[in-house]
Coordinates of C-alpha atoms in Angstrom, one line a residue:
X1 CA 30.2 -86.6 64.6
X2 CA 33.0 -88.7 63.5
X3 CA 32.4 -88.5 60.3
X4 CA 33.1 -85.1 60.6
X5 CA 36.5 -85.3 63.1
X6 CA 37.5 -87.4 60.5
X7 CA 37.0 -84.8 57.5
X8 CA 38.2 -82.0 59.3
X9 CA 41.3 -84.4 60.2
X10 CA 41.7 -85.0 56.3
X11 CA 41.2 -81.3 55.5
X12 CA 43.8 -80.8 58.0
X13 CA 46.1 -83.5 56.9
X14 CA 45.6 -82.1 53.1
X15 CA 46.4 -78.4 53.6
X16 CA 50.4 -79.9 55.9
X17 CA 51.3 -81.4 52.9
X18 CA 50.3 -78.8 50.5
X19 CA 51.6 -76.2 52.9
X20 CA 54.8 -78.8 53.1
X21 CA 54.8 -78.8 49.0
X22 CA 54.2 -75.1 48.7
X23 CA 57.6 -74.7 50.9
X24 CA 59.7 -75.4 47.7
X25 CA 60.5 -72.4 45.8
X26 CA 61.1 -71.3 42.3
X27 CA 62.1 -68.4 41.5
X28 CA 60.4 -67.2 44.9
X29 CA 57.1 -68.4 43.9
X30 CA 55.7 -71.8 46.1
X31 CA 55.4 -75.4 43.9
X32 CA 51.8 -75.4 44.5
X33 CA 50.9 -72.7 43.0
X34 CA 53.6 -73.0 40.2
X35 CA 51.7 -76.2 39.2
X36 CA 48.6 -74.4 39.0
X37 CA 49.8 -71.7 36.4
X38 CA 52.0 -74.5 34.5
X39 CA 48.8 -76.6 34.4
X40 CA 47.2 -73.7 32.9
X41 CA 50.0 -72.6 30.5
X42 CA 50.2 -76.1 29.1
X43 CA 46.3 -75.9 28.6
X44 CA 46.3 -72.7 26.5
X45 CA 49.4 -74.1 24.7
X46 CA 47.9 -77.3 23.7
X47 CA 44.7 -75.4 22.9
X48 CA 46.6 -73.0 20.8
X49 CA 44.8 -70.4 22.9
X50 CA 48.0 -68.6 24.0
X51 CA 47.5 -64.6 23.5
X52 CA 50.0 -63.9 20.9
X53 CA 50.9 -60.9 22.7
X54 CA 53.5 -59.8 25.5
X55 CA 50.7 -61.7 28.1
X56 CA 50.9 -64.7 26.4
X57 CA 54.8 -64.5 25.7
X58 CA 55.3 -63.4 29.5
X59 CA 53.4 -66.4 31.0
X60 CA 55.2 -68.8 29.0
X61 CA 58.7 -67.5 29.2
X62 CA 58.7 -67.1 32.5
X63 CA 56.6 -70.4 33.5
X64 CA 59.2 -72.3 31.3
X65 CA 62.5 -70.5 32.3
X66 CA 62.6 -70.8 35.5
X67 CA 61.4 -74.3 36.4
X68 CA 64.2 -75.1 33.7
X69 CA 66.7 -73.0 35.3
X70 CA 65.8 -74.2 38.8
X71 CA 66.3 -77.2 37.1
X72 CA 69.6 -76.9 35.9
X73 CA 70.7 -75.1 39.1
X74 CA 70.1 -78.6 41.3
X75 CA 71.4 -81.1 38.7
X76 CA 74.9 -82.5 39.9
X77 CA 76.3 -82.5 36.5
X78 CA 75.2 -79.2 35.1
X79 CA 75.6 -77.3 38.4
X80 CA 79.1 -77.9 38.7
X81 CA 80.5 -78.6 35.0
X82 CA 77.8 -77.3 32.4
X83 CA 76.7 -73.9 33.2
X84 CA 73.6 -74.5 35.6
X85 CA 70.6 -73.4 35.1
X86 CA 71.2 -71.3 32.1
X87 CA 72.8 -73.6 29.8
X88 CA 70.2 -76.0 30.6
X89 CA 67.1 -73.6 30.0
X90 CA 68.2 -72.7 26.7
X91 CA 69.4 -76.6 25.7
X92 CA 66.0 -77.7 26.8
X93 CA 64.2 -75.0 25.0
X94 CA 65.9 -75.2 22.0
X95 CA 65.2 -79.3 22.1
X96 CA 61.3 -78.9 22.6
X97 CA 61.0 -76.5 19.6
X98 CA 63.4 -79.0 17.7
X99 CA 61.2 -81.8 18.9
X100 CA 58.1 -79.8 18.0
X101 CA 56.8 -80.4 21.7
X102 CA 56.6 -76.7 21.9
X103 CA 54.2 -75.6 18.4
X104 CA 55.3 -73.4 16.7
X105 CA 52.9 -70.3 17.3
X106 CA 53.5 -70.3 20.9
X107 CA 57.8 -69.9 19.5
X108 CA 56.3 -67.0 17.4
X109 CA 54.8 -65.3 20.3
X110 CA 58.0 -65.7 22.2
X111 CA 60.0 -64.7 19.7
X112 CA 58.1 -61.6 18.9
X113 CA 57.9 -60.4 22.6
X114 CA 61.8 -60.8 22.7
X115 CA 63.1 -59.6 19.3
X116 CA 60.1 -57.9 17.6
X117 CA 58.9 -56.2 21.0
X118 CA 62.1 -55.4 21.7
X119 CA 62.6 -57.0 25.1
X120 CA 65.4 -57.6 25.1
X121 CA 66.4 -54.3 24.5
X122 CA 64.6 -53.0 27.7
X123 CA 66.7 -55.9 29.8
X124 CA 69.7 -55.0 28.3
X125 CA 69.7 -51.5 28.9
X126 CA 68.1 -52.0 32.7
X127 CA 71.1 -54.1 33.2
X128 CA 73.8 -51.7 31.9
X129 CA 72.4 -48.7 33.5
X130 CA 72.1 -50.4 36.5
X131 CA 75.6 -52.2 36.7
X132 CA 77.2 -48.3 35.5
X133 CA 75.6 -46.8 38.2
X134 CA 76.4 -48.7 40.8
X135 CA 79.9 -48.7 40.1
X136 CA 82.4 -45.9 41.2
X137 CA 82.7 -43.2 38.8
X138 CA 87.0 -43.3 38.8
X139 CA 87.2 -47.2 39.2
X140 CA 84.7 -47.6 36.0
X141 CA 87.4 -45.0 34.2
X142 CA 89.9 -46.6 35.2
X143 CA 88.6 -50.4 34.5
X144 CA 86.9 -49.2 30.7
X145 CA 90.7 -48.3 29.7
X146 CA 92.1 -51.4 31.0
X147 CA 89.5 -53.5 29.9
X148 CA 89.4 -52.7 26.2
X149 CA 92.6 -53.2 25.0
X150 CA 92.5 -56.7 26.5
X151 CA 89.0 -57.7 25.0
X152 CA 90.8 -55.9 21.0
X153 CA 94.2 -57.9 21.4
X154 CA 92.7 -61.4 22.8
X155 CA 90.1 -61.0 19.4
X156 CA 93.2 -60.0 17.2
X157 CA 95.3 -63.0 19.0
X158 CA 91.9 -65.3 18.4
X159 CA 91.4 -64.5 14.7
X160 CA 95.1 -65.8 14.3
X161 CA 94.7 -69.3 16.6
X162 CA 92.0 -70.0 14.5
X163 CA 93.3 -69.0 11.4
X164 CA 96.4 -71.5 12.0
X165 CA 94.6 -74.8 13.3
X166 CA 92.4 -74.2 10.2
X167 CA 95.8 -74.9 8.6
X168 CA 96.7 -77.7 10.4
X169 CA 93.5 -79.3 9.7
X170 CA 93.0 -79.2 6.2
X171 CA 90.7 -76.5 5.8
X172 CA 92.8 -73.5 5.0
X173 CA 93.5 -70.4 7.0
X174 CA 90.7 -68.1 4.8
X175 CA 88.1 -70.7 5.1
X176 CA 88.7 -70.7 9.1
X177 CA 88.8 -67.4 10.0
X178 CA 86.0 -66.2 7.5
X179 CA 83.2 -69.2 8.1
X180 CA 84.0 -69.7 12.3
X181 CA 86.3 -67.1 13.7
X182 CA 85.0 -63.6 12.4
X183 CA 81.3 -64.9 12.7
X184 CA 81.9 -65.8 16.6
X185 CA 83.4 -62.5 17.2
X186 CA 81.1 -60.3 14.7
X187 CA 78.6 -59.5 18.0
X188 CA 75.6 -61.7 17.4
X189 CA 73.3 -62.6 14.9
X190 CA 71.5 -59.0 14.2
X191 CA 74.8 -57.3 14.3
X192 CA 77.2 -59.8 13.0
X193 CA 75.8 -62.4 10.7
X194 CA 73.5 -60.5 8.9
X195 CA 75.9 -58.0 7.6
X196 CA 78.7 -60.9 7.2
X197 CA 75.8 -62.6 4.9
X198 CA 75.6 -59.6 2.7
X199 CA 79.4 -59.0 2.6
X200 CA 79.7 -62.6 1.9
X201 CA 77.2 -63.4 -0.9
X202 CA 76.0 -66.5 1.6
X203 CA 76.4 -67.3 5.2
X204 CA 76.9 -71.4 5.1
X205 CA 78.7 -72.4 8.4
X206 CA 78.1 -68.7 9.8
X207 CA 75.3 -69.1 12.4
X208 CA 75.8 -72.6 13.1
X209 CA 79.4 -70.8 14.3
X210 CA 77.5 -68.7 16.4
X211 CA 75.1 -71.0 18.3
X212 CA 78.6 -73.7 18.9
X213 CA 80.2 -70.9 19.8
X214 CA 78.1 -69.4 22.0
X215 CA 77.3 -72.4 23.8
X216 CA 80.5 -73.6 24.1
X217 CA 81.1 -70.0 26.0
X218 CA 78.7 -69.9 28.2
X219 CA 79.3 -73.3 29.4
X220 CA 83.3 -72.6 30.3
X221 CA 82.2 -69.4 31.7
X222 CA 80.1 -71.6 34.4
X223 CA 83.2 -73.8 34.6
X224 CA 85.8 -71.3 34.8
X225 CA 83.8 -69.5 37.7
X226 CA 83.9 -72.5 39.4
X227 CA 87.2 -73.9 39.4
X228 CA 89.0 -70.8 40.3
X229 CA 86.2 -70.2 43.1
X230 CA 89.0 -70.1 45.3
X231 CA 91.5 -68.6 43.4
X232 CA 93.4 -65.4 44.0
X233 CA 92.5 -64.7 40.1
X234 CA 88.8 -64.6 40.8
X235 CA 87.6 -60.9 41.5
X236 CA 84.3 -62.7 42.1
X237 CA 82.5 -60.2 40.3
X238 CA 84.8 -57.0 40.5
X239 CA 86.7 -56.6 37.5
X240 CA 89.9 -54.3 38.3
X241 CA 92.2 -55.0 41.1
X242 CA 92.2 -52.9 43.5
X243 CA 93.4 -52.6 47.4
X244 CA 89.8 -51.7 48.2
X245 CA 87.6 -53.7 45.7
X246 CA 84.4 -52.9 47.7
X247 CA 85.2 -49.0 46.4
X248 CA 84.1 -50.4 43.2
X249 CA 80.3 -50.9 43.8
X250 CA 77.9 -48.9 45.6
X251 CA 75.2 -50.2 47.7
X252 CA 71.8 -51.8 46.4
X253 CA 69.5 -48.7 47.3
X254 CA 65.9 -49.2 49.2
X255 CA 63.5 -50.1 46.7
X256 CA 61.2 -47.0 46.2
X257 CA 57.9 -48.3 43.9
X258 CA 58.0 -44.3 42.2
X259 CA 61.7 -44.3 42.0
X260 CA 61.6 -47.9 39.9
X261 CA 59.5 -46.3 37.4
X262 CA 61.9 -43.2 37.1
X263 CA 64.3 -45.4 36.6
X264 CA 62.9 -47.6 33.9
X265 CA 62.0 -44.3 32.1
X266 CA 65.3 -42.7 32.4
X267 CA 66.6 -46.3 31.1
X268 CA 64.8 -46.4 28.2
X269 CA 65.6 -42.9 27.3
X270 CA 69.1 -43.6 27.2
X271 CA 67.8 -46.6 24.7
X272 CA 66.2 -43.7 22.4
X273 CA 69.4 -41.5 23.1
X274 CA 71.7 -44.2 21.3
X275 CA 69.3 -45.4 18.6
X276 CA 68.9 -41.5 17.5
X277 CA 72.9 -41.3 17.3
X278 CA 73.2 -44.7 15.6
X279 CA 70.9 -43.4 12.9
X280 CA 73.0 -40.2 12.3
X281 CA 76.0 -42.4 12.3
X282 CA 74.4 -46.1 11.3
X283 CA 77.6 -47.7 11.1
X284 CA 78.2 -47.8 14.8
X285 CA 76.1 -49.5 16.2
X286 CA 73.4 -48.2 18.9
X287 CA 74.6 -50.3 21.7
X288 CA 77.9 -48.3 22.0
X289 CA 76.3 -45.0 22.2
X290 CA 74.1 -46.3 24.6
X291 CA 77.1 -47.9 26.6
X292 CA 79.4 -44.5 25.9
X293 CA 76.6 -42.2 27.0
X294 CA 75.1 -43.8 29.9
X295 CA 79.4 -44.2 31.2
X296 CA 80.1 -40.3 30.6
X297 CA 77.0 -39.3 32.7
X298 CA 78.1 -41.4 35.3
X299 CA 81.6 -40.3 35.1
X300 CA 80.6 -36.6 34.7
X301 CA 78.6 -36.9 37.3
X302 CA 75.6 -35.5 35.3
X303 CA 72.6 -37.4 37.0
X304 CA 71.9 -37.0 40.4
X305 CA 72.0 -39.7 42.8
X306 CA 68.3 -39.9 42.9
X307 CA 67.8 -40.6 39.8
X308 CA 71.3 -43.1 39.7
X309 CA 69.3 -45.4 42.8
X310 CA 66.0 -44.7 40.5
X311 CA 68.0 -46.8 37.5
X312 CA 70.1 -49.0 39.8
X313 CA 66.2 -50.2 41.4
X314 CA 64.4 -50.4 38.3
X315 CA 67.1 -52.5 36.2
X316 CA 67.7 -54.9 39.6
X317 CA 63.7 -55.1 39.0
X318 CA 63.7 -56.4 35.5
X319 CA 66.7 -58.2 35.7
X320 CA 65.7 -60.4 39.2
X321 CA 62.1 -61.3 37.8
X322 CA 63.0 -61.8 33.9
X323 CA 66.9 -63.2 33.4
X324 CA 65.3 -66.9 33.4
X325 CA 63.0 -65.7 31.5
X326 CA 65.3 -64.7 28.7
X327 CA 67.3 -67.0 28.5
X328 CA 64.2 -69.5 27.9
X329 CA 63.8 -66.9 25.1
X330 CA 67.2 -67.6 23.1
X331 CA 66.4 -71.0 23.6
X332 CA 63.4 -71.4 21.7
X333 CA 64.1 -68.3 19.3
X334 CA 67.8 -68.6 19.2
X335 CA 69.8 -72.0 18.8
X336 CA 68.7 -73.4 16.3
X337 CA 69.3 -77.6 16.3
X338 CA 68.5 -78.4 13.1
X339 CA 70.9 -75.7 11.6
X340 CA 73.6 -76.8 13.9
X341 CA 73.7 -80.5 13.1
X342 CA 73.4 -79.5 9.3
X343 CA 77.0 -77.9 9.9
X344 CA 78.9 -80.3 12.3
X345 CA 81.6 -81.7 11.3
X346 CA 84.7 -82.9 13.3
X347 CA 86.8 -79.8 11.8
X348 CA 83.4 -77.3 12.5
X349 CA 83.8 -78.2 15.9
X350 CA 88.0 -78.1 15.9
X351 CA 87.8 -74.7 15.5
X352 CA 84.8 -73.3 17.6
X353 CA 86.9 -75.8 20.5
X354 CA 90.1 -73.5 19.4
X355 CA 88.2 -70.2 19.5
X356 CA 87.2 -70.9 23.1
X357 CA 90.5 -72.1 24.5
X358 CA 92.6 -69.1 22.6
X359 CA 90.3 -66.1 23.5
X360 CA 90.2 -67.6 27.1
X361 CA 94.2 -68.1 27.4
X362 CA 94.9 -64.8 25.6
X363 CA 92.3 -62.8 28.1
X364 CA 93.3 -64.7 31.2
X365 CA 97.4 -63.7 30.4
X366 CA 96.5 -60.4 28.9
X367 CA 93.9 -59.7 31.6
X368 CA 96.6 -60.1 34.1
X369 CA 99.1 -57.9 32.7
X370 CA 96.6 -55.1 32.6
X371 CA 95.5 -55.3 36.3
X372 CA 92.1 -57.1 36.0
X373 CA 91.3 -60.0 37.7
X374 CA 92.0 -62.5 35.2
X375 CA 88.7 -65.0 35.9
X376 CA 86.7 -61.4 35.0
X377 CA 88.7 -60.7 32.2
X378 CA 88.7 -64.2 30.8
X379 CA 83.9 -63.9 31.2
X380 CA 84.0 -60.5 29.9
X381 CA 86.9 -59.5 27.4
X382 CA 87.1 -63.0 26.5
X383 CA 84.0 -65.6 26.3
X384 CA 81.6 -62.7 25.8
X385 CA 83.2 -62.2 22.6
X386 CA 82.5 -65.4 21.4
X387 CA 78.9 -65.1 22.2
X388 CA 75.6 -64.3 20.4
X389 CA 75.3 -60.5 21.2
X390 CA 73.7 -59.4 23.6
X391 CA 71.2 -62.5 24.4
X392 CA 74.5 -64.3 24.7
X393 CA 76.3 -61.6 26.8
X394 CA 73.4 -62.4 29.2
X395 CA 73.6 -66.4 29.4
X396 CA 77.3 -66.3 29.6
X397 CA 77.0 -64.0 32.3
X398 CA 74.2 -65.2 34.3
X399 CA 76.7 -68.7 34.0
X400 CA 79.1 -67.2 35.7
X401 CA 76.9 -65.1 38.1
X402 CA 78.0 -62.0 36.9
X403 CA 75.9 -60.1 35.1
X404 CA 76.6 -56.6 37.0
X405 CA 79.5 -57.3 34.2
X406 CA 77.1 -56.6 31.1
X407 CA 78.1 -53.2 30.3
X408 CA 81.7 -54.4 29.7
X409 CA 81.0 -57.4 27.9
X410 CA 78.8 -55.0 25.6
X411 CA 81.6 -52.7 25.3
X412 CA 84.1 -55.4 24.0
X413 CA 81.0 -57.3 22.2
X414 CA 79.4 -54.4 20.4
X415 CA 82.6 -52.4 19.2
X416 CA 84.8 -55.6 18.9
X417 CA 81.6 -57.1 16.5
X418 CA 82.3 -53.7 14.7
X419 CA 86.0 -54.1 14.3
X420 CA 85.2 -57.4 12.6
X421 CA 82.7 -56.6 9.9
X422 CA 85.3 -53.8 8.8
X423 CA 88.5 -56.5 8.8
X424 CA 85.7 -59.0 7.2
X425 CA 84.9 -56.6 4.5
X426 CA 88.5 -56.0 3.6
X427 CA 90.1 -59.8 3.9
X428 CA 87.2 -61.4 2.0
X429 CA 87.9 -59.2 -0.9
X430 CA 91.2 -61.7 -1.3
X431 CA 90.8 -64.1 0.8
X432 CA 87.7 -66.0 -0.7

């Protein structure tokens, strides 16, 4: 008999403290059963019995992303001064594929679900639609004309910072605006240094500009956010100023499970939409007919609002459950370590340091001038431009908290990136 008080006591005692444990959250799901599926992931891992398929790539992105970004969220250091969570995913994630702790085939599966599946695509366009339609039709007008010319004249205003401290440092102005600035600003590695290779002959320095770059951004957009917290600068997610800046965003809608899946369809169609235009026109990118047409439905007031709330649910779906998810993604398919400390050099990292503090001044000031909130301006037409398309439009954002911003860091990273190639193309004809 009291062998058995005694076990039911244990039993008892056991299932507080695991009901104690289970009271810690990540990413909404309880510790204990995070162990259980991490215990598991590591198992197939180490077994190289990981589905190579979206399965396998969903398990492991997502087990991975957000313990790292929960993480980075709670570490003094990184909270406050290194981007968080986000920075820290993709650091760590990039270090365990450098380190080889994370094999190889398990990067591939990742790396396929994300680029080759085309994940990121889905996320990207979820986000846009979803920030475009919950903002108000005249405000978004009114903030797309504002915001453009500040994101073209801080690049323009960059390209020369650059060019000059190459100067100053013995490297030459050609060699610092061709093999760090134009790279940083070209929109990414798929839209930027690919074609810069080709119009190049080689890309040495190039994407080793971009990762530097691109981490450098998304840490100062964490720090930025947080030291004007308190500012009258920081629109704390609202980019125009306005005497009524809650006119600019409409209301998270009642999630609907039918309307989520509208959504996502009517998402993806817009995806199809702009890849169709891109290919009658393949020197614009698909991203800005995607951006353009998803902005003139909105603005025309094409779609009704049922199927607006249907987009608005369905990207706040995707975007809630897989941001950590991604950015564990550009760390293990992304930065690349062993190309980056191939490159560095006290000079190298000169100018990627000047790229970030120019862009940033000359979108703050510029920002200012044009009626945006300058801590907005300075995430968006600034640091997002110095980021690795759209995977980095999504880490400097989620940095800052502000990724209802996406569709105008696109705008300025997308079209920007295609300003570049075409100044590329015509100064490396004399300039190298």
């Amino acid at each position: 008999m009291i062998n058995e008080k005694e076990t039911n006591g244990n039993k008892s005692k056991l299932k507080s403290a695991l009901g104690a444990v289970d009271k810690i959250k990540i990413s909404g799901i309880g510790l204990v059963a995070y162990i259980v599926m991490a215990i598991l992931l590591i198992v197939a891992i180490s077994t190289h019995k990981l589905p190579n398929t979206m399965i396998g790539a969903i398990l492991a992105l997502v087990i991975m992303g957000h313990v790292f970004y929960y993480i980075g969220a709670h570490l003094p250091i990184f909270r406050s001064y290194l981007g968080g969570g986000s920075v820290f995913t993709i650091l760590v994630m990039a270090v365990l594929v450098y380190l080889n702790i994370v094999p190889s085939d398990t990067v591939k599966t990742a790396s396929g679900f994300i680029n080759g599946m085309d994940f990121l695509g889905l996320y990207i366009v979820s986000l846009i639609g979803s920030s475009i339609f919950k903002m108000n039709r005249k405000m978004l007008l009114s903030a797309a004309v504002r915001f453009l010319p500040v994101a073209f004249l801080s690049m323009a205003v960059t390209f020369f910072g650059v060019g000059l401290v190459g100067m100053l440092i013995g490297v030459g102005f050609s060699h610092a605006v061709l093999y760090t600035s134009l790279p940083i600003m070209a929109g990414g590695v798929g839209a930027g240094i690919v074609p810069l290779s080709g119009i190049y002959a080689h890309a040495f320095g190039s994407s080793a500009a971009v990762i530097l770059g691109n981490l450098l951004a998304i840490i100062s957009a964490g720090l930025v956010s947080k030291l004007f917290l308190h500012s009258k600068s920081n629109g704390h997610g609202v980019l125009l100023k306005t005497e009524n800046a809650d006119a600019q965003v409409v209301a998270d809608p009642k999630p609907d499970y039918t309307q989520i899946g509208v959504g996502l369809i009517i998402s993806v169609s817009f995806f199809v939409f702009g890849t169709l235009l891109s290919a009658l026109f393949p020197s614009i990118n698909a991203y800005a007919f995607i951006i353009l047409s998803i902005v003139l439905t909105k603005a025309l007031g094409l779609l009704p609002e049922y199927y607006e709330q249907s987009v608005i649910m369905s990207g706040q779906v995707i975007t809630k459950n897989m941001t950590h998810a991604l950015l564990a993604g550009v760390g293990m398919s992304l930065v690349n370590i062993k190309l980056l400390l191939s490159a560095l050099s006290w000079q190298f990292v000169v100018l990627c340091l000047t790229s970030i503090i120019v862009i940033s001044l000359a979108s703050y000031f510029l920002g200012k001038l044009f009626g945006l909130y300058p801590v907005e301006s300075v995430i968006t037409a600034g640091l997002a431009n110095n980021s690795m398309g759209g995977t980095g439009n999504v880490a400097v954002l989620a940095a800052s908290d502000r990724l209802n911003l996406i569709a105008f860091a696109q705008m300025g990273n997308r079209i920007g990136g295609a300003l570049v190639l075409v100044i590329a193309g015509i100064l490396v004809s004399f300039m190298h």
